[in-house]
Amino acid sequence: MDVQKFVVNEEPYACWDWELREKNIEFLEGIDATYYKYIAKINSENIDKEDRHRAALSLRLAYSQGLETLFSLICSAIQAPHCSVGWLLSYQNCELIKIVNNVHMRKRIFSRFKDKNISWKIFSKYVHSNFDYSSEKISWIQDGFGLLWTRFANDFLDKGFSQEYNSAKHGLRTKLGGFSISIGEEEVRGTPAPPEKMVSLGGSEFGTSYFTIEKIIDDKKTHFRPRRQSRNWQPENLISGLCLISMSINNVISFLRILNGIDPAKCLFENPDSKDAFNLPWGKTVGVNSSSMDTVVKCSDIVPCSKESILNSYEDNTKKT
């Protein structure tokens, strides 16, 4: 009987099986690293067509899903390099966020590597050490992926970015389309400046608008209001990001396969043609990334109600019907 002991963040687990090594390799080899590249390709063909906003949303959803896939594999490699199957079956998203944040902030974590304060750059050097290139090229590949994963982590940890993803993923609670913001001085008080005198702060055709929960009373979740949120993005950035996510996933899987006894000659590693490619997911700017303009609701504007009164309202409704 085989066993692998590991933690997910700080929670201990023991994974047992008669064929644990074989199942772990089967699991790793079953992951399709090219999936996100495929999503990028099929949707890029519709970005300038009638369904461009739907295509853009597909890219946006895949991008967040791809980031979770990538970081879950990386974190499994850091904490359970010989039992990725067990680690990925055990983690919850809140735990993944904590680990990614700790690595991002160079905080000490449970790690099977000698570096307990591991960084994305350090981990990239572990992963990308099997290239038969010049030392100069290996260096920019290692540094490039390290910086790429750092910037991916910034997106993954962005609260508004996650809220937008969850709004689209759960119930399709998003309105398609971006926004723009312009400012101009009023020549007559109360009268907006004419369009030709407005100065654009930026904007995008692509993005979403959605609602998030905003608590009215800080210590109670019972009382809240829906707050308007909007975000802009560029599909071209997402396309580039998805291609680099696919490449990253492939390399992490190859690294894990080698650690689990697979011949390195059978493990493919990929890299961009140039180091400039690592910047492409952020190559096109929108000026204004997000906006939240809404009315103000204060504690003094409401009459707090108890949970009991809310539940009793159903009884009152039953009596009326």
GROMACS .gro file of C-alpha atoms in nm:
model
  321
    1MET     CA    1   0.000   0.000   0.000
    2ASP     CA    2   0.137   0.338  -0.102
    3VAL     CA    3   0.082   0.657   0.094
    4GLN     CA    4   0.166   1.021   0.029
    5LYS     CA    5   0.152   1.269   0.315
    6PHE     CA    6   0.103   1.635   0.229
    7VAL     CA    7  -0.070   1.956   0.327
    8VAL     CA    8  -0.310   2.179   0.139
    9ASN     CA    9  -0.199   2.516   0.266
   10GLU     CA   10  -0.175   2.407   0.632
   11GLU     CA   11  -0.430   2.122   0.642
   12PRO     CA   12  -0.267   1.773   0.664
   13TYR     CA   13  -0.379   1.484   0.442
   14ALA     CA   14  -0.271   1.125   0.379
   15CYS     CA   15  -0.357   0.977   0.039
   16TRP     CA   16  -0.352   0.595   0.015
   17ASP     CA   17  -0.379   0.354  -0.277
   18TRP     CA   18  -0.230   0.030  -0.409
   19GLU     CA   19  -0.143   0.210  -0.733
   20LEU     CA   20  -0.089   0.565  -0.615
   21ARG     CA   21   0.215   0.644  -0.830
   22GLU     CA   22   0.048   0.505  -1.143
   23LYS     CA   23  -0.274   0.695  -1.075
   24ASN     CA   24  -0.082   1.017  -1.016
   25ILE     CA   25   0.095   0.985  -1.351
   26GLU     CA   26  -0.234   0.889  -1.519
   27PHE     CA   27  -0.389   1.202  -1.372
   28LEU     CA   28  -0.109   1.430  -1.492
   29GLU     CA   29  -0.105   1.283  -1.841
   30GLY     CA   30  -0.482   1.321  -1.867
   31ILE     CA   31  -0.472   1.701  -1.834
   32ASP     CA   32  -0.507   1.871  -2.173
   33ALA     CA   33  -0.266   2.163  -2.156
   34THR     CA   34  -0.367   2.277  -2.506
   35TYR     CA   35  -0.734   2.331  -2.412
   36TYR     CA   36  -0.692   2.700  -2.333
   37LYS     CA   37  -0.497   2.758  -2.651
   38TYR     CA   38  -0.788   2.597  -2.837
   39ILE     CA   39  -1.040   2.828  -2.666
   40ALA     CA   40  -0.825   3.125  -2.766
   41LYS     CA   41  -0.811   3.012  -3.128
   42ILE     CA   42  -1.180   2.944  -3.188
   43ASN     CA   43  -1.295   3.265  -3.018
   44SER     CA   44  -1.031   3.486  -3.181
   45GLU     CA   45  -1.202   3.413  -3.512
   46ASN     CA   46  -1.522   3.585  -3.390
   47ILE     CA   47  -1.381   3.894  -3.217
   48ASP     CA   48  -1.461   4.119  -3.512
   49LYS     CA   49  -1.797   3.958  -3.594
   50GLU     CA   50  -2.156   3.997  -3.473
   51ASP     CA   51  -2.104   3.760  -3.180
   52ARG     CA   52  -1.786   3.936  -3.069
   53HIS     CA   53  -1.911   4.010  -2.717
   54ARG     CA   54  -2.003   3.646  -2.658
   55ALA     CA   55  -1.666   3.539  -2.793
   56ALA     CA   56  -1.494   3.790  -2.565
   57LEU     CA   57  -1.684   3.660  -2.261
   58SER     CA   58  -1.578   3.304  -2.349
   59LEU     CA   59  -1.218   3.424  -2.351
   60ARG     CA   60  -1.263   3.602  -2.019
   61LEU     CA   61  -1.415   3.296  -1.851
   62ALA     CA   62  -1.143   3.068  -1.988
   63TYR     CA   63  -0.874   3.308  -1.867
   64SER     CA   64  -0.986   3.290  -1.503
   65GLN     CA   65  -1.042   2.915  -1.525
   66GLY     CA   66  -0.698   2.878  -1.679
   67LEU     CA   67  -0.536   3.076  -1.398
   68GLU     CA   68  -0.697   2.850  -1.138
   69THR     CA   69  -0.581   2.543  -1.330
   70LEU     CA   70  -0.225   2.675  -1.353
   71PHE     CA   71  -0.194   2.785  -0.992
   72SER     CA   72  -0.352   2.467  -0.855
   73LEU     CA   73  -0.091   2.264  -1.045
   74ILE     CA   74   0.193   2.489  -0.930
   75CYS     CA   75   0.078   2.473  -0.567
   76SER     CA   76   0.041   2.095  -0.587
   77ALA     CA   77   0.398   2.081  -0.717
   78ILE     CA   78   0.521   2.291  -0.425
   79GLN     CA   79   0.334   2.102  -0.152
   80ALA     CA   80   0.276   1.753  -0.296
   81PRO     CA   81   0.501   1.696  -0.601
   82HIS     CA   82   0.446   1.319  -0.584
   83CYS     CA   83   0.070   1.336  -0.528
   84SER     CA   84  -0.082   1.608  -0.745
   85VAL     CA   85  -0.392   1.394  -0.789
   86GLY     CA   86  -0.450   1.390  -0.412
   87TRP     CA   87  -0.372   1.759  -0.368
   88LEU     CA   88  -0.604   1.875  -0.646
   89LEU     CA   89  -0.884   1.650  -0.521
   90SER     CA   90  -0.849   1.801  -0.173
   91TYR     CA   91  -0.806   2.176  -0.216
   92GLN     CA   92  -1.076   2.440  -0.190
   93ASN     CA   93  -1.056   2.767  -0.377
   94CYS     CA   94  -1.016   2.971  -0.057
   95GLU     CA   95  -0.709   2.762   0.031
   96LEU     CA   96  -0.563   2.807  -0.315
   97ILE     CA   97  -0.600   3.183  -0.285
   98LYS     CA   98  -0.416   3.178   0.050
   99ILE     CA   99  -0.123   2.978  -0.090
  100VAL     CA  100  -0.095   3.190  -0.404
  101ASN     CA  101  -0.099   3.502  -0.189
  102ASN     CA  102   0.168   3.362   0.044
  103VAL     CA  103   0.397   3.272  -0.245
  104HIS     CA  104   0.327   3.610  -0.401
  105MET     CA  105   0.424   3.788  -0.077
  106ARG     CA  106   0.724   3.558  -0.018
  107LYS     CA  107   0.577   3.429   0.307
  108ARG     CA  108   0.691   3.101   0.455
  109ILE     CA  109   0.477   2.802   0.351
  110PHE     CA  110   0.484   2.424   0.378
  111SER     CA  111   0.697   2.323   0.079
  112ARG     CA  112   0.873   2.006  -0.038
  113PHE     CA  113   1.146   2.227  -0.185
  114LYS     CA  114   1.435   2.361   0.020
  115ASP     CA  115   1.304   2.714  -0.038
  116LYS     CA  116   1.030   2.763   0.222
  117ASN     CA  117   0.988   3.125   0.110
  118ILE     CA  118   0.958   3.020  -0.252
  119SER     CA  119   0.874   3.276  -0.521
  120TRP     CA  120   0.735   3.245  -0.873
  121LYS     CA  121   1.081   3.323  -1.011
  122ILE     CA  122   1.248   3.055  -0.797
  123PHE     CA  123   0.985   2.797  -0.890
  124SER     CA  124   1.025   2.886  -1.258
  125LYS     CA  125   1.396   2.804  -1.231
  126TYR     CA  126   1.307   2.458  -1.098
  127VAL     CA  127   1.058   2.397  -1.378
  128HIS     CA  128   1.264   2.535  -1.665
  129SER     CA  129   1.595   2.363  -1.603
  130ASN     CA  130   1.575   2.099  -1.876
  131PHE     CA  131   1.623   2.317  -2.185
  132ASP     CA  132   1.910   2.243  -2.420
  133TYR     CA  133   1.969   2.611  -2.494
  134SER     CA  134   2.241   2.864  -2.428
  135SER     CA  135   2.267   2.989  -2.071
  136GLU     CA  136   2.148   3.332  -2.187
  137LYS     CA  137   1.829   3.192  -2.343
  138ILE     CA  138   1.759   2.968  -2.044
  139SER     CA  139   1.794   3.273  -1.822
  140TRP     CA  140   1.533   3.483  -2.006
  141ILE     CA  141   1.297   3.185  -2.025
  142GLN     CA  142   1.322   3.127  -1.649
  143ASP     CA  143   1.291   3.496  -1.568
  144GLY     CA  144   1.015   3.542  -1.825
  145PHE     CA  145   0.792   3.270  -1.684
  146GLY     CA  146   0.868   3.387  -1.330
  147LEU     CA  147   0.754   3.740  -1.412
  148LEU     CA  148   0.458   3.607  -1.612
  149TRP     CA  149   0.334   3.402  -1.317
  150THR     CA  150   0.381   3.703  -1.090
  151ARG     CA  151   0.155   3.909  -1.314
  152PHE     CA  152  -0.090   3.621  -1.349
  153ALA     CA  153  -0.103   3.605  -0.967
  154ASN     CA  154  -0.188   3.977  -0.955
  155ASP     CA  155  -0.492   3.904  -1.172
  156PHE     CA  156  -0.585   3.589  -0.982
  157LEU     CA  157  -0.574   3.767  -0.646
  158ASP     CA  158  -0.764   4.076  -0.763
  159LYS     CA  159  -1.097   4.075  -0.576
  160GLY     CA  160  -1.288   4.261  -0.848
  161PHE     CA  161  -1.143   4.031  -1.113
  162SER     CA  162  -1.274   3.727  -0.921
  163GLN     CA  163  -1.613   3.888  -0.861
  164GLU     CA  164  -1.656   3.947  -1.233
  165TYR     CA  165  -1.560   3.585  -1.308
  166ASN     CA  166  -1.802   3.447  -1.050
  167SER     CA  167  -2.082   3.670  -1.179
  168ALA     CA  168  -2.036   3.534  -1.530
  169LYS     CA  169  -1.974   3.174  -1.425
  170HIS     CA  170  -2.265   3.142  -1.183
  171GLY     CA  171  -2.594   3.225  -1.349
  172LEU     CA  172  -2.443   3.444  -1.624
  173ARG     CA  173  -2.508   3.753  -1.410
  174THR     CA  174  -2.323   3.991  -1.639
  175LYS     CA  175  -2.422   4.246  -1.900
  176LEU     CA  176  -2.185   4.238  -2.196
  177GLY     CA  177  -1.996   4.545  -2.310
  178GLY     CA  178  -1.736   4.781  -2.172
  179PHE     CA  179  -1.755   5.146  -2.076
  180SER     CA  180  -1.565   5.470  -2.125
  181ILE     CA  181  -1.511   5.775  -1.905
  182SER     CA  182  -1.456   6.133  -2.019
  183ILE     CA  183  -1.424   6.456  -1.822
  184GLY     CA  184  -1.480   6.818  -1.912
  185GLU     CA  185  -1.518   7.152  -1.739
  186GLU     CA  186  -1.869   7.296  -1.709
  187GLU     CA  187  -1.890   7.637  -1.873
  188VAL     CA  188  -2.236   7.680  -1.724
  189ARG     CA  189  -2.291   7.528  -1.383
  190GLY     CA  190  -2.513   7.221  -1.405
  191THR     CA  191  -2.471   7.194  -1.782
  192PRO     CA  192  -2.236   6.918  -1.907
  193ALA     CA  193  -1.944   7.024  -2.124
  194PRO     CA  194  -2.004   6.969  -2.498
  195PRO     CA  195  -1.862   6.640  -2.639
  196GLU     CA  196  -1.586   6.817  -2.832
  197LYS     CA  197  -1.449   6.962  -2.507
  198MET     CA  198  -1.449   6.636  -2.316
  199VAL     CA  199  -1.119   6.456  -2.251
  200SER     CA  200  -1.126   6.076  -2.260
  201LEU     CA  201  -0.973   5.888  -1.968
  202GLY     CA  202  -1.002   5.561  -2.154
  203GLY     CA  203  -1.248   5.286  -2.226
  204SER     CA  204  -1.313   4.966  -2.417
  205GLU     CA  205  -1.583   4.814  -2.630
  206PHE     CA  206  -1.534   4.491  -2.437
  207GLY     CA  207  -1.607   4.420  -2.073
  208THR     CA  208  -1.898   4.349  -1.841
  209SER     CA  209  -2.127   4.515  -1.591
  210TYR     CA  210  -2.259   4.324  -1.291
  211PHE     CA  211  -2.375   4.357  -0.931
  212THR     CA  212  -2.193   4.268  -0.610
  213ILE     CA  213  -2.306   4.252  -0.249
  214GLU     CA  214  -2.226   4.555  -0.036
  215LYS     CA  215  -2.302   4.520   0.332
  216ILE     CA  216  -2.494   4.810   0.485
  217ILE     CA  217  -2.424   4.711   0.846
  218ASP     CA  218  -2.062   4.601   0.879
  219ASP     CA  219  -2.109   4.324   1.134
  220LYS     CA  220  -2.418   4.170   0.974
  221LYS     CA  221  -2.458   3.997   0.639
  222THR     CA  222  -2.838   4.010   0.659
  223HIS     CA  223  -2.857   4.369   0.537
  224PHE     CA  224  -2.700   4.447   0.203
  225ARG     CA  225  -2.754   4.626  -0.124
  226PRO     CA  226  -2.663   4.532  -0.485
  227ARG     CA  227  -2.382   4.761  -0.602
  228ARG     CA  228  -2.311   4.828  -0.969
  229GLN     CA  229  -1.967   4.728  -1.097
  230SER     CA  230  -1.809   4.752  -1.443
  231ARG     CA  231  -1.483   4.623  -1.585
  232ASN     CA  232  -1.303   4.672  -1.916
  233TRP     CA  233  -1.067   4.438  -2.095
  234GLN     CA  234  -0.910   4.371  -2.434
  235PRO     CA  235  -0.978   4.033  -2.602
  236GLU     CA  236  -0.633   4.040  -2.765
  237ASN     CA  237  -0.473   4.043  -2.420
  238LEU     CA  238  -0.684   3.746  -2.312
  239ILE     CA  239  -0.592   3.552  -2.626
  240SER     CA  240  -0.222   3.602  -2.558
  241GLY     CA  241  -0.274   3.517  -2.191
  242LEU     CA  242  -0.453   3.191  -2.272
  243CYS     CA  243  -0.172   3.081  -2.503
  244LEU     CA  244   0.086   3.147  -2.230
  245ILE     CA  245  -0.134   2.974  -1.972
  246SER     CA  246  -0.141   2.664  -2.194
  247MET     CA  247   0.235   2.680  -2.230
  248SER     CA  248   0.281   2.720  -1.854
  249ILE     CA  249   0.047   2.431  -1.769
  250ASN     CA  250   0.231   2.208  -2.014
  251ASN     CA  251   0.568   2.290  -1.857
  252VAL     CA  252   0.451   2.238  -1.499
  253ILE     CA  253   0.301   1.901  -1.595
  254SER     CA  254   0.623   1.797  -1.770
  255PHE     CA  255   0.820   1.900  -1.460
  256LEU     CA  256   0.589   1.694  -1.238
  257ARG     CA  257   0.612   1.393  -1.468
  258ILE     CA  258   0.992   1.403  -1.447
  259LEU     CA  259   0.975   1.424  -1.067
  260ASN     CA  260   0.754   1.115  -1.075
  261GLY     CA  261   1.001   0.906  -1.274
  262ILE     CA  262   0.912   0.971  -1.638
  263ASP     CA  263   1.207   0.992  -1.877
  264PRO     CA  264   1.284   1.364  -1.939
  265ALA     CA  265   1.327   1.285  -2.308
  266LYS     CA  266   0.953   1.207  -2.318
  267CYS     CA  267   0.852   1.533  -2.150
  268LEU     CA  268   0.791   1.833  -2.376
  269PHE     CA  269   0.870   2.187  -2.264
  270GLU     CA  270   0.757   2.498  -2.452
  271ASN     CA  271   0.867   2.860  -2.459
  272PRO     CA  272   0.783   3.175  -2.660
  273ASP     CA  273   1.003   3.276  -2.950
  274SER     CA  274   1.111   3.593  -2.770
  275LYS     CA  275   1.105   3.734  -2.418
  276ASP     CA  276   0.879   4.018  -2.536
  277ALA     CA  277   0.596   3.765  -2.574
  278PHE     CA  278   0.566   3.743  -2.195
  279ASN     CA  279   0.427   4.099  -2.194
  280LEU     CA  280   0.155   4.040  -2.454
  281PRO     CA  281  -0.130   3.964  -2.208
  282TRP     CA  282  -0.099   4.326  -2.094
  283GLY     CA  283   0.005   4.475  -2.427
  284LYS     CA  284  -0.314   4.670  -2.502
  285THR     CA  285  -0.433   4.917  -2.240
  286VAL     CA  286  -0.790   5.033  -2.181
  287GLY     CA  287  -0.708   5.337  -1.968
  288VAL     CA  288  -0.979   5.268  -1.712
  289ASN     CA  289  -0.995   4.907  -1.592
  290SER     CA  290  -1.290   4.926  -1.354
  291SER     CA  291  -1.562   5.153  -1.225
  292SER     CA  292  -1.821   5.146  -0.949
  293MET     CA  293  -2.059   5.441  -0.963
  294ASP     CA  294  -2.375   5.404  -0.758
  295THR     CA  295  -2.593   5.573  -0.500
  296VAL     CA  296  -2.497   5.578  -0.133
  297VAL     CA  297  -2.690   5.364   0.115
  298LYS     CA  298  -2.606   5.426   0.482
  299CYS     CA  299  -2.712   5.255   0.803
  300SER     CA  300  -2.933   5.554   0.882
  301ASP     CA  301  -3.125   5.500   0.556
  302ILE     CA  302  -3.268   5.164   0.661
  303VAL     CA  303  -3.472   5.014   0.943
  304PRO     CA  304  -3.285   4.694   1.040
  305CYS     CA  305  -3.498   4.382   1.058
  306SER     CA  306  -3.431   4.064   1.252
  307LYS     CA  307  -3.389   3.722   1.096
  308GLU     CA  308  -3.703   3.614   1.279
  309SER     CA  309  -3.909   3.890   1.118
  310ILE     CA  310  -3.782   3.786   0.775
  311LEU     CA  311  -3.878   3.423   0.837
  312ASN     CA  312  -4.214   3.526   0.981
  313SER     CA  313  -4.291   3.718   0.662
  314TYR     CA  314  -4.331   3.382   0.490
  315GLU     CA  315  -4.587   3.279   0.749
  316ASP     CA  316  -4.770   3.606   0.697
  317ASN     CA  317  -4.766   3.545   0.323
  318THR     CA  318  -4.911   3.195   0.372
  319LYS     CA  319  -5.197   3.333   0.578
  320LYS     CA  320  -5.278   3.591   0.312
  321THR     CA  321  -5.293   3.330   0.036
   0.00000   0.00000   0.00000
